[in-house]
Coordinates of C-alpha atoms in Angstrom, one line a residue:
M1 CA 155.7 106.3 173.6
I2 CA 158.4 103.6 173.0
N3 CA 158.4 102.7 176.7
D4 CA 154.6 102.4 176.7
I5 CA 154.8 99.9 173.8
F6 CA 157.4 97.8 175.5
R7 CA 155.3 97.8 178.7
V8 CA 152.2 96.7 176.8
F9 CA 154.2 93.9 175.2
R10 CA 155.7 92.7 178.4
E11 CA 152.2 92.4 180.0
Q12 CA 151.1 90.0 177.2
T13 CA 151.8 86.3 177.0
A14 CA 153.7 85.0 174.0
E15 CA 150.5 83.4 172.6
I16 CA 148.5 86.6 172.9
L17 CA 151.3 88.7 171.4
F18 CA 151.5 86.3 168.4
E19 CA 147.7 86.8 167.8
I20 CA 148.0 90.6 168.1
I21 CA 150.7 90.8 165.5
T22 CA 149.1 88.4 163.1
E23 CA 145.9 90.3 163.1
C24 CA 147.8 93.5 162.2
I25 CA 149.6 92.3 159.1
D26 CA 148.6 90.8 155.8
D27 CA 151.5 88.3 155.8
Y28 CA 151.3 85.0 157.6
L29 CA 153.6 85.0 160.7
Y30 CA 155.2 81.7 161.7
I31 CA 157.4 80.1 164.3
F32 CA 159.2 76.8 163.5
D33 CA 160.7 75.0 166.5
L34 CA 163.4 73.1 164.7
Q35 CA 164.5 71.0 167.7
N36 CA 161.0 69.9 168.8
N37 CA 159.7 69.7 165.2
T38 CA 156.6 71.9 165.8
F39 CA 155.3 74.7 163.6
E40 CA 152.8 77.4 164.3
I41 CA 151.4 79.9 161.7
S42 CA 148.8 82.6 161.7
Q43 CA 145.2 81.3 161.8
S44 CA 144.4 83.1 158.6
A45 CA 146.8 80.7 156.8
V46 CA 144.4 77.9 157.7
N47 CA 141.6 79.6 155.8
R48 CA 143.8 80.1 152.7
F49 CA 145.9 77.0 152.4
N50 CA 145.5 73.3 152.4
M51 CA 145.9 72.8 156.1
S52 CA 143.4 71.9 158.9
K53 CA 145.1 73.6 161.9
N54 CA 147.6 76.3 162.5
V55 CA 149.8 74.3 165.0
L56 CA 151.6 71.2 163.5
T57 CA 153.3 68.8 165.9
D58 CA 154.9 66.7 163.2
A59 CA 156.2 69.7 161.2
A60 CA 158.7 68.1 159.0
N61 CA 156.0 65.9 157.4
E62 CA 152.9 68.1 157.8
V63 CA 154.4 71.2 156.3
M64 CA 155.5 69.3 153.3
K65 CA 151.9 68.3 152.6
V66 CA 151.1 71.9 152.1
V67 CA 154.0 72.5 149.7
Y68 CA 153.6 71.9 146.0
E69 CA 155.1 68.6 145.1
E70 CA 157.7 69.9 142.7
D71 CA 159.1 72.3 145.4
R72 CA 159.4 69.9 148.3
E73 CA 162.9 68.6 147.5
M74 CA 164.2 72.2 147.3
L75 CA 162.6 73.1 150.7
A76 CA 163.8 70.0 152.4
K77 CA 167.4 70.6 151.3
H78 CA 167.3 74.2 152.5
L79 CA 165.9 73.2 155.9
A80 CA 168.6 70.6 156.3
D81 CA 171.2 73.2 155.6
I82 CA 169.7 75.4 158.3
C83 CA 169.7 72.6 160.9
E84 CA 173.3 71.7 160.1
G85 CA 174.5 75.3 160.3
R86 CA 175.2 75.9 156.7
E87 CA 172.4 78.6 156.4
N88 CA 171.3 81.1 159.0
V89 CA 168.7 83.0 156.8
H90 CA 165.6 81.7 155.2
N91 CA 164.4 83.4 152.0
L92 CA 162.8 81.2 149.4
H93 CA 160.2 81.6 146.6
Y94 CA 158.2 78.4 146.2
R95 CA 154.6 77.2 146.1
W96 CA 152.0 76.2 148.7
L97 CA 148.7 74.5 147.9
D98 CA 145.4 76.4 148.4
K99 CA 142.1 74.9 149.6
E100 CA 141.4 73.7 146.1
G101 CA 144.8 72.1 145.8
M102 CA 146.1 74.7 143.3
P103 CA 149.7 76.0 143.7
V104 CA 150.1 79.5 145.0
W105 CA 153.5 81.3 144.8
I106 CA 154.8 82.5 148.1
N107 CA 157.9 84.2 149.5
C108 CA 158.8 82.7 152.8
R109 CA 161.4 84.7 154.8
G110 CA 162.8 84.1 158.3
I111 CA 165.7 84.4 160.8
V112 CA 167.4 81.4 162.4
I113 CA 167.7 81.7 166.2
I114 CA 170.7 79.8 167.6
D115 CA 170.7 78.2 171.1
Q116 CA 173.6 78.3 173.6
Q117 CA 175.2 75.3 172.1
G118 CA 175.3 77.0 168.7
K119 CA 172.6 74.9 167.1
A120 CA 169.6 76.1 165.2
E121 CA 166.7 76.3 167.6
Y122 CA 163.9 78.4 165.9
L123 CA 163.1 79.7 162.5
V124 CA 160.9 82.8 162.9
G125 CA 159.5 84.9 160.0
C126 CA 156.6 85.5 157.7
L127 CA 155.1 84.2 154.5
N128 CA 153.4 86.3 151.9
E129 CA 151.8 85.6 148.5
T130 CA 153.9 87.1 145.8
G131 CA 151.1 86.8 143.3
N132 CA 148.7 88.9 145.3
K133 CA 146.9 91.8 143.6
R134 CA 148.0 95.2 144.5
R135 CA 145.9 97.0 147.1
A136 CA 146.3 100.3 145.3
D137 CA 147.1 101.5 141.8
N138 CA 149.7 104.3 141.3
V139 CA 148.5 105.1 137.8
T140 CA 144.9 106.0 138.7
G141 CA 145.5 106.9 142.3
L142 CA 142.7 104.6 143.4
L143 CA 142.6 101.7 145.9
G144 CA 142.3 98.3 144.3
G145 CA 140.1 95.2 144.4
P146 CA 141.3 93.9 147.8
E147 CA 140.4 97.2 149.5
F148 CA 137.0 97.1 147.8
L149 CA 136.3 93.7 149.4
A150 CA 137.7 94.9 152.7
Y151 CA 135.3 97.9 152.7
L152 CA 132.3 95.6 152.1
R153 CA 133.4 93.1 154.8
A154 CA 133.9 95.9 157.3
Q155 CA 130.2 96.9 157.2
K156 CA 128.6 96.5 160.7
E157 CA 125.2 95.5 159.2
P158 CA 124.4 93.2 156.3
I159 CA 124.3 95.2 153.1
S160 CA 120.6 95.6 152.2
K161 CA 120.5 98.4 149.6
G162 CA 122.7 100.4 147.2
F163 CA 124.4 99.3 144.0
F164 CA 127.8 98.2 142.5
M165 CA 128.6 99.9 139.2
H166 CA 131.1 97.9 137.1
V167 CA 132.7 100.3 134.6
G168 CA 134.8 99.3 131.6
I169 CA 136.4 101.5 129.0
D170 CA 135.3 100.4 125.5
D171 CA 138.2 99.4 123.1
F172 CA 140.8 100.5 125.5
G173 CA 143.3 98.2 123.8
A174 CA 143.0 100.3 120.6
I175 CA 144.1 103.4 122.6
N176 CA 147.2 101.6 124.0
S177 CA 148.2 100.2 120.7
S178 CA 147.8 103.4 118.7
R179 CA 149.0 105.9 121.2
G180 CA 151.3 103.9 123.5
A181 CA 151.2 102.8 127.1
D182 CA 152.0 106.2 128.6
Y183 CA 149.0 107.8 126.9
G184 CA 146.9 104.8 127.9
N185 CA 147.9 105.4 131.5
Y186 CA 146.9 109.0 131.1
I187 CA 143.4 108.0 129.9
L188 CA 143.1 105.5 132.8
K189 CA 144.0 108.3 135.3
S190 CA 141.7 110.9 133.6
V191 CA 138.7 108.5 133.5
A192 CA 139.2 107.8 137.2
G193 CA 139.4 111.6 137.9
C194 CA 136.3 112.3 135.9
M195 CA 134.3 109.6 137.7
K196 CA 135.6 110.8 141.1
E197 CA 134.3 114.3 140.4
C198 CA 130.8 112.9 139.9
L199 CA 130.6 111.0 143.1
S200 CA 128.9 112.0 146.3
D201 CA 130.6 111.7 149.7
K202 CA 128.7 108.4 150.2
Q203 CA 130.0 106.8 147.1
R204 CA 133.4 105.2 146.6
I205 CA 135.4 104.2 143.5
Y206 CA 138.1 101.5 143.2
H207 CA 140.3 100.4 140.3
L208 CA 140.0 96.7 139.6
V209 CA 142.1 95.5 136.6
A210 CA 143.4 97.2 133.4
D211 CA 140.5 99.3 132.2
Q212 CA 137.9 98.3 134.8
Y213 CA 136.6 100.2 137.8
V214 CA 133.9 99.7 140.4
I215 CA 131.8 102.4 142.0
V216 CA 130.1 101.5 145.3
D217 CA 127.0 103.2 146.7
L218 CA 125.6 101.5 149.8
D219 CA 123.0 104.2 150.4
A220 CA 121.0 104.4 147.1
S221 CA 117.4 103.2 147.3
S222 CA 116.8 102.5 143.6
T223 CA 118.5 101.9 140.2
E224 CA 117.3 105.4 139.2
D225 CA 120.3 106.7 141.3
A226 CA 122.6 104.5 139.2
V227 CA 121.1 105.8 136.0
A228 CA 121.5 109.4 137.2
L229 CA 125.2 108.8 138.1
K230 CA 125.8 107.2 134.7
E231 CA 124.5 110.3 132.9
K232 CA 126.7 112.6 135.0
I233 CA 129.8 110.4 134.3
T234 CA 129.0 110.2 130.5
D235 CA 128.6 114.0 130.3
K236 CA 131.9 114.5 132.2
L237 CA 133.8 112.1 130.0
H238 CA 132.3 113.8 126.9
N239 CA 133.6 117.2 128.1
F240 CA 137.0 115.6 128.7
I241 CA 137.2 114.2 125.2
V242 CA 136.2 117.6 123.8
D243 CA 138.9 119.4 125.9
E244 CA 141.4 116.9 124.6
K245 CA 140.5 118.0 121.1
Y246 CA 139.2 114.5 120.3
E247 CA 142.8 113.1 120.6
A248 CA 141.2 109.9 122.0
I249 CA 137.6 109.1 121.3
F250 CA 136.2 106.5 123.6
S251 CA 133.2 105.5 125.6
I252 CA 132.5 103.4 128.7
S253 CA 130.1 100.5 129.3
I254 CA 128.5 100.0 132.7
G255 CA 126.9 97.0 134.4
V256 CA 124.9 97.5 137.6
I257 CA 124.0 95.0 140.3
D258 CA 122.3 95.3 143.6
A259 CA 124.8 95.8 146.4
A260 CA 122.9 93.3 148.6
T261 CA 124.2 90.6 146.2
F262 CA 127.3 90.6 148.3
C263 CA 125.4 88.8 151.0
E264 CA 125.1 85.8 148.6
G265 CA 128.8 85.2 148.9
T266 CA 131.9 86.7 147.3
E267 CA 132.0 84.2 144.5
E268 CA 128.4 84.5 143.5
C269 CA 128.6 88.3 143.7
R270 CA 131.7 88.3 141.5
K271 CA 130.0 86.1 138.8
K272 CA 126.9 88.5 138.7
F273 CA 129.2 91.5 138.7
E274 CA 131.2 90.2 135.7
F275 CA 128.0 89.2 134.0
A276 CA 126.5 92.7 134.2
L277 CA 129.5 94.3 132.5
K278 CA 129.6 91.6 129.9
Q279 CA 126.0 92.2 129.0
A280 CA 126.6 96.0 128.9
K281 CA 129.5 95.5 126.4
S282 CA 127.4 93.1 124.3
M283 CA 125.0 96.0 123.6
G284 CA 127.8 97.8 121.8
K285 CA 129.8 100.9 122.9
N286 CA 128.4 103.0 125.7
G287 CA 126.3 100.1 126.9
F288 CA 124.3 100.3 130.2
Y289 CA 122.8 97.2 131.8
V290 CA 121.0 96.7 135.1
F291 CA 121.3 93.1 136.3
D292 CA 118.2 90.9 135.6
Q293 CA 117.9 87.4 137.1
N294 CA 116.1 86.0 134.1
D295 CA 119.0 87.1 131.8
Y296 CA 121.4 85.5 134.2
E297 CA 119.5 82.2 134.3
D298 CA 119.6 82.2 130.5
F299 CA 123.3 82.8 130.6
L300 CA 123.8 79.9 133.1
Q301 CA 121.7 77.7 130.9
K302 CA 123.9 78.5 127.9
G303 CA 126.9 77.5 130.1
R304 CA 125.2 74.2 131.0
I305 CA 124.4 73.5 127.3
V306 CA 128.0 74.2 126.3
A307 CA 129.3 71.9 129.0
A308 CA 126.8 69.2 127.8
L309 CA 127.9 69.7 124.2
R310 CA 131.6 69.3 125.1
N311 CA 130.8 66.2 127.2
A312 CA 128.8 64.7 124.4
I313 CA 131.5 65.2 121.8
V314 CA 134.1 63.6 124.1
N315 CA 131.8 60.7 124.8
N316 CA 131.3 59.5 121.3
Y317 CA 128.7 62.1 120.5
E318 CA 126.2 60.8 122.9
G319 CA 123.1 63.0 122.8
F320 CA 123.6 64.0 119.2
E321 CA 121.2 62.7 116.6
V322 CA 120.4 63.2 112.9
N323 CA 116.8 63.8 111.8
Y324 CA 115.9 63.6 108.1
Q325 CA 113.2 65.6 106.3
P326 CA 112.2 64.6 102.8
I327 CA 112.6 66.8 99.7
V328 CA 110.3 66.0 96.8
D329 CA 110.0 66.9 93.2
C330 CA 107.2 69.5 92.8
Q331 CA 105.6 68.1 89.7
T332 CA 105.8 64.3 90.4
E333 CA 105.7 64.5 94.2
Q334 CA 108.3 61.8 94.3
I335 CA 110.9 61.9 97.0
I336 CA 114.3 62.8 95.6
G337 CA 116.3 63.4 98.7
A338 CA 116.4 64.7 102.3
E339 CA 117.9 67.3 104.5
A340 CA 120.0 66.1 107.4
L341 CA 119.1 68.1 110.5
M342 CA 121.3 68.1 113.7
R343 CA 119.4 67.4 117.0
F344 CA 120.8 67.4 120.5
S345 CA 119.5 66.4 124.0
M346 CA 121.3 66.5 127.3
I347 CA 120.9 65.0 130.8
T348 CA 119.3 67.2 133.4
E349 CA 118.0 66.6 136.9
E350 CA 114.6 66.0 135.4
G351 CA 116.0 63.5 132.9
R352 CA 117.0 63.9 129.2
E353 CA 116.0 67.3 127.8
F354 CA 115.7 68.2 124.2
V355 CA 117.6 71.4 123.3
S356 CA 116.3 73.5 120.4
P357 CA 118.6 73.9 117.5
M358 CA 118.1 77.7 117.8
E359 CA 119.9 77.4 121.2
F360 CA 122.6 74.8 120.7
I361 CA 123.8 75.5 117.1
P362 CA 124.9 79.1 117.8
L363 CA 126.8 77.8 120.9
L364 CA 128.5 75.2 118.8
E365 CA 129.6 77.9 116.4
E366 CA 130.7 80.3 119.2
T367 CA 132.9 77.6 120.8
G368 CA 134.2 76.0 117.6
L369 CA 132.6 72.7 118.6
I370 CA 130.6 72.9 115.4
I371 CA 133.8 71.5 113.7
P372 CA 133.8 68.0 115.3
A373 CA 130.0 67.9 115.6
G374 CA 129.5 68.9 112.0
R375 CA 132.0 66.2 110.9
Y376 CA 130.0 63.6 112.9
I377 CA 126.6 64.7 111.3
L378 CA 128.2 64.8 107.8
N379 CA 129.3 61.2 108.1
K380 CA 126.0 60.1 109.5
A381 CA 124.2 61.8 106.6
A382 CA 126.5 60.4 104.0
A383 CA 126.0 56.9 105.4
M384 CA 122.2 57.4 105.3
C385 CA 122.4 58.7 101.7
C386 CA 124.3 55.5 100.7
E387 CA 121.7 53.3 102.4
M388 CA 118.8 55.2 100.7
Q389 CA 120.4 54.8 97.3
K390 CA 119.7 51.0 97.6
Y391 CA 116.0 52.0 97.2
I392 CA 116.2 55.3 95.3
P393 CA 119.4 55.3 93.1
D394 CA 119.6 59.1 92.6
F395 CA 118.8 59.9 96.2
R396 CA 120.5 63.1 97.4
M397 CA 121.4 64.3 100.9
N398 CA 121.5 67.9 101.9
V399 CA 123.9 68.8 104.7
N400 CA 124.2 72.2 106.5
V401 CA 127.6 73.8 106.8
S402 CA 128.5 76.7 109.1
Y403 CA 130.9 79.5 108.1
V404 CA 132.8 78.6 111.3
Q405 CA 133.6 75.2 109.8
I406 CA 135.0 76.9 106.7
L407 CA 137.1 79.5 108.6
Q408 CA 138.4 77.3 111.4
G409 CA 138.3 73.8 110.0
N410 CA 138.8 72.1 106.7
V411 CA 135.2 71.2 105.9
E412 CA 135.8 70.7 102.2
R413 CA 138.3 67.9 103.0
D414 CA 135.7 66.4 105.4
I415 CA 133.1 66.5 102.6
L416 CA 135.4 64.8 100.1
D417 CA 136.4 62.2 102.6
A418 CA 132.7 61.3 103.3
I419 CA 132.0 61.1 99.6
Q420 CA 134.9 58.7 99.1
K421 CA 134.2 56.7 102.3
Y422 CA 130.6 55.9 101.3
S423 CA 131.2 55.7 97.5
L424 CA 128.8 58.5 96.7
Q425 CA 128.6 60.5 93.5
P426 CA 129.6 64.1 94.3
E427 CA 126.3 65.5 93.0
C428 CA 124.5 63.4 95.7
L429 CA 125.8 65.3 98.6
C430 CA 124.5 68.9 98.6
V431 CA 126.0 71.6 100.8
E432 CA 123.5 74.1 102.3
M433 CA 124.4 77.5 103.8
T434 CA 122.3 80.4 104.9
E435 CA 123.1 83.5 102.9
S436 CA 123.9 85.5 106.1
G437 CA 126.7 83.0 106.7
F438 CA 128.8 84.2 103.7
M439 CA 128.2 87.9 103.5
D440 CA 131.9 88.5 102.9
M441 CA 133.7 86.8 100.0
T442 CA 136.7 85.9 102.2
P443 CA 139.7 83.8 100.8
S444 CA 138.5 80.9 103.0
F445 CA 135.0 81.0 101.5
C446 CA 136.2 81.4 97.9
K447 CA 138.6 78.4 98.4
F448 CA 135.6 76.4 99.8
R449 CA 133.4 77.3 96.8
K450 CA 136.1 76.6 94.3
T451 CA 136.6 73.1 95.8
L452 CA 132.9 72.3 95.6
D453 CA 132.7 73.5 92.0
K454 CA 135.8 71.6 91.0
N455 CA 134.5 68.4 92.4
G456 CA 130.9 68.8 91.2
I457 CA 129.4 69.1 94.6
P458 CA 126.1 71.1 94.6
F459 CA 125.8 74.3 96.6
V460 CA 122.5 75.4 98.0
I461 CA 121.5 78.8 99.5
D462 CA 119.2 78.2 102.4
D463 CA 116.5 80.5 103.8
F464 CA 116.3 82.7 100.7
G465 CA 113.9 85.6 101.3
T466 CA 115.2 86.6 104.7
G467 CA 117.9 88.9 106.0
Y468 CA 120.4 89.8 103.3
S469 CA 119.2 87.5 100.5
N470 CA 118.9 89.0 97.1
L471 CA 119.4 88.2 93.4
H472 CA 122.9 89.8 93.5
C473 CA 123.8 87.2 96.1
I474 CA 122.5 84.4 93.9
R475 CA 124.5 85.7 90.9
D476 CA 127.8 85.8 93.0
M477 CA 127.3 82.5 94.7
N478 CA 126.1 80.6 91.6
P479 CA 124.2 77.9 93.6
S480 CA 122.6 74.8 92.2
Y481 CA 119.4 76.0 93.7
V482 CA 118.0 78.2 96.5
K483 CA 115.5 77.3 99.2
M484 CA 112.7 79.8 99.8
D485 CA 112.4 80.4 103.6
R486 CA 109.5 78.7 105.3
D487 CA 108.2 81.9 106.8
F488 CA 108.4 83.7 103.4
T489 CA 106.4 80.8 102.0
A490 CA 103.8 81.0 104.8
K491 CA 103.3 84.7 104.2
A492 CA 102.9 84.2 100.5
M493 CA 100.2 81.7 101.1
N494 CA 98.3 84.0 103.4
S495 CA 98.8 87.4 101.7
D496 CA 98.1 88.6 98.2
R497 CA 100.9 91.1 98.3
D498 CA 103.5 88.6 99.5
Y499 CA 102.1 86.0 97.0
E500 CA 102.7 88.4 94.1
L501 CA 106.3 89.0 95.3
Y502 CA 106.9 85.3 95.7
K503 CA 105.5 84.5 92.3
N504 CA 107.6 87.1 90.6
I505 CA 110.9 86.0 92.2
I506 CA 110.6 82.5 90.8
P507 CA 111.0 83.4 87.1
M508 CA 113.8 85.8 87.9
V509 CA 115.7 83.1 89.7
H510 CA 115.0 80.6 86.9
S511 CA 116.2 83.2 84.3
I512 CA 119.8 82.8 85.7
N513 CA 119.5 79.0 85.5
V514 CA 119.0 78.4 89.2
R515 CA 116.4 76.1 90.6
I516 CA 114.1 76.7 93.5
C517 CA 113.0 74.6 96.5
A518 CA 110.0 76.0 98.5
E519 CA 110.3 75.2 102.2
G520 CA 107.4 75.2 104.7
I521 CA 104.7 73.4 102.6
E522 CA 102.0 72.4 105.0
E523 CA 98.8 72.1 103.0
K524 CA 97.7 70.6 99.7
E525 CA 96.5 74.0 98.5
W526 CA 100.0 75.3 99.0
L527 CA 101.4 72.4 96.9
L528 CA 99.0 73.2 94.1
K529 CA 100.0 76.9 94.1
M530 CA 103.7 75.9 93.9
K531 CA 103.0 73.7 90.9
E532 CA 101.3 76.6 89.2
M533 CA 104.4 78.8 89.9
K534 CA 106.6 76.0 88.5
V535 CA 108.7 75.6 91.7
D536 CA 111.3 72.7 91.3
Y537 CA 111.4 71.1 94.7
L538 CA 109.3 71.1 97.9
Q539 CA 109.9 70.5 101.6
G540 CA 107.6 70.8 104.5
Y541 CA 105.3 69.1 107.0
Y542 CA 102.8 68.2 104.3
F543 CA 105.3 65.6 103.0
G544 CA 106.9 64.7 106.3
R545 CA 108.3 66.0 109.5
P546 CA 112.0 65.5 110.4
C547 CA 112.4 62.0 111.9
G548 CA 115.1 59.6 112.9
K549 CA 116.9 57.1 110.6
K550 CA 114.7 54.1 111.4
Q551 CA 111.4 55.9 110.9
F552 CA 112.6 57.6 107.7
L553 CA 113.6 54.3 106.2
Q554 CA 110.3 52.7 107.1
Q555 CA 108.4 55.6 105.4
Y556 CA 110.4 56.5 102.4
A557 CA 112.7 53.6 101.4
S558 CA 110.2 52.3 98.8
G559 CA 110.6 55.4 96.7
I560 CA 106.8 55.7 96.1
N561 CA 104.9 58.9 96.2
V562 CA 105.2 60.4 99.6
K563 CA 101.5 61.3 99.9

């Protein structure tokens, strides 16, 4: 056999032999002709690194262009030592640049070949990525992500059916932290074993990272097959937990995508693959989600909005606006103040697009961008309040505050700074919060409320009549007034039963010395009913829709009756 191998090798040219070897290994084979300054490396390196060809004729300069700038001096010194006979082995860890110009850690090893005159003639060796993911996992006994991709790329025909099942163990971190890494590894291995027992001979399983796996079925004709497999796995894991006497109680979440998605490209497939599991986990433990393109488009749209929000904040809040909606005294119908409402628009391919507050405000809160954006709106609102007081001396401005601003920022300081900057009386800047935003009396929220009370800044509960709102909440929060939710108001105006409920709430709220503002007033008849019920303040389209600063000043700066 050995003789046959040497015979085969002798029959090949050096060039063909080089190609044969490079195709058989994952590392990048190279030959550096030190005396003629030429360098040749496996063609696969051209696809991975920032180089246009695999043969370099001006090696000393061309190779350095691929090396990360901080490591060039070290490599140049080492090569000089080789050429001058001070080194005869090459073994360095340093960084090459990939196609995107990002540094990749590599280990470059090689042997120096000396010519008859004793000078270094060639440096021959291989280069491998030290940060590469492992091809297999010894804990679970499964092949890893690279082998998953290799299996897909090895298919003779384009993938046209089947599914990928992205599996994640819910709250695996809690198992590791409570029971230790060894037990965590036992769970990883056991979960892998349970799932393997559920697979057919046409299905494969791979371990990706940490607590995540992928099951591949390139033969299934519908998602029903994925649902059936999910049920089998769930039952198997339940039996395992019972056999373990409930020592570890856990579940798995599963996201499923069409295997044909792989034909859209590795990166696009990866994005949809990750999205599917994320959606499954968002459903709570034991989630199961089959990829839906509409959901994915919504997800991408959220990403575009977040990017636009970040860009707007960086660029002097371009795209943010403040609209103002009047608040009037119920009995006199005179304007007494306004609510400042955040608005946002972003540039798209079709032009500037208005984004609903229902879309962008939750994203501001999720990302923490509500802190700078809220500060910007607060100052704009305070400035507008100062201007309106030239015409209506006791004019008040209501500003919405998010619980995120209280937890992560220092919004009470921002409020006090705005009051001082625009020389406002504290009672003229009212802070609004929805009741669902402060369900827990956390130290941060208590500190916030204490600051408001200490400085005489009114606190308003918004959207009363929805969600968790109740009289117990009003007693604990001790607000200046509550705002009845617009939908609650509309129901009361169109239903005798809701009207009676609405009417009976008002004296109860008044009995604890809290005033009421009814939102959503759209018709004169509604106004008259509110007067009968002795509501304190009103807000709604009947008195004016939210509008920009210029329009608001034109309409309401005189302080006359708004209707």
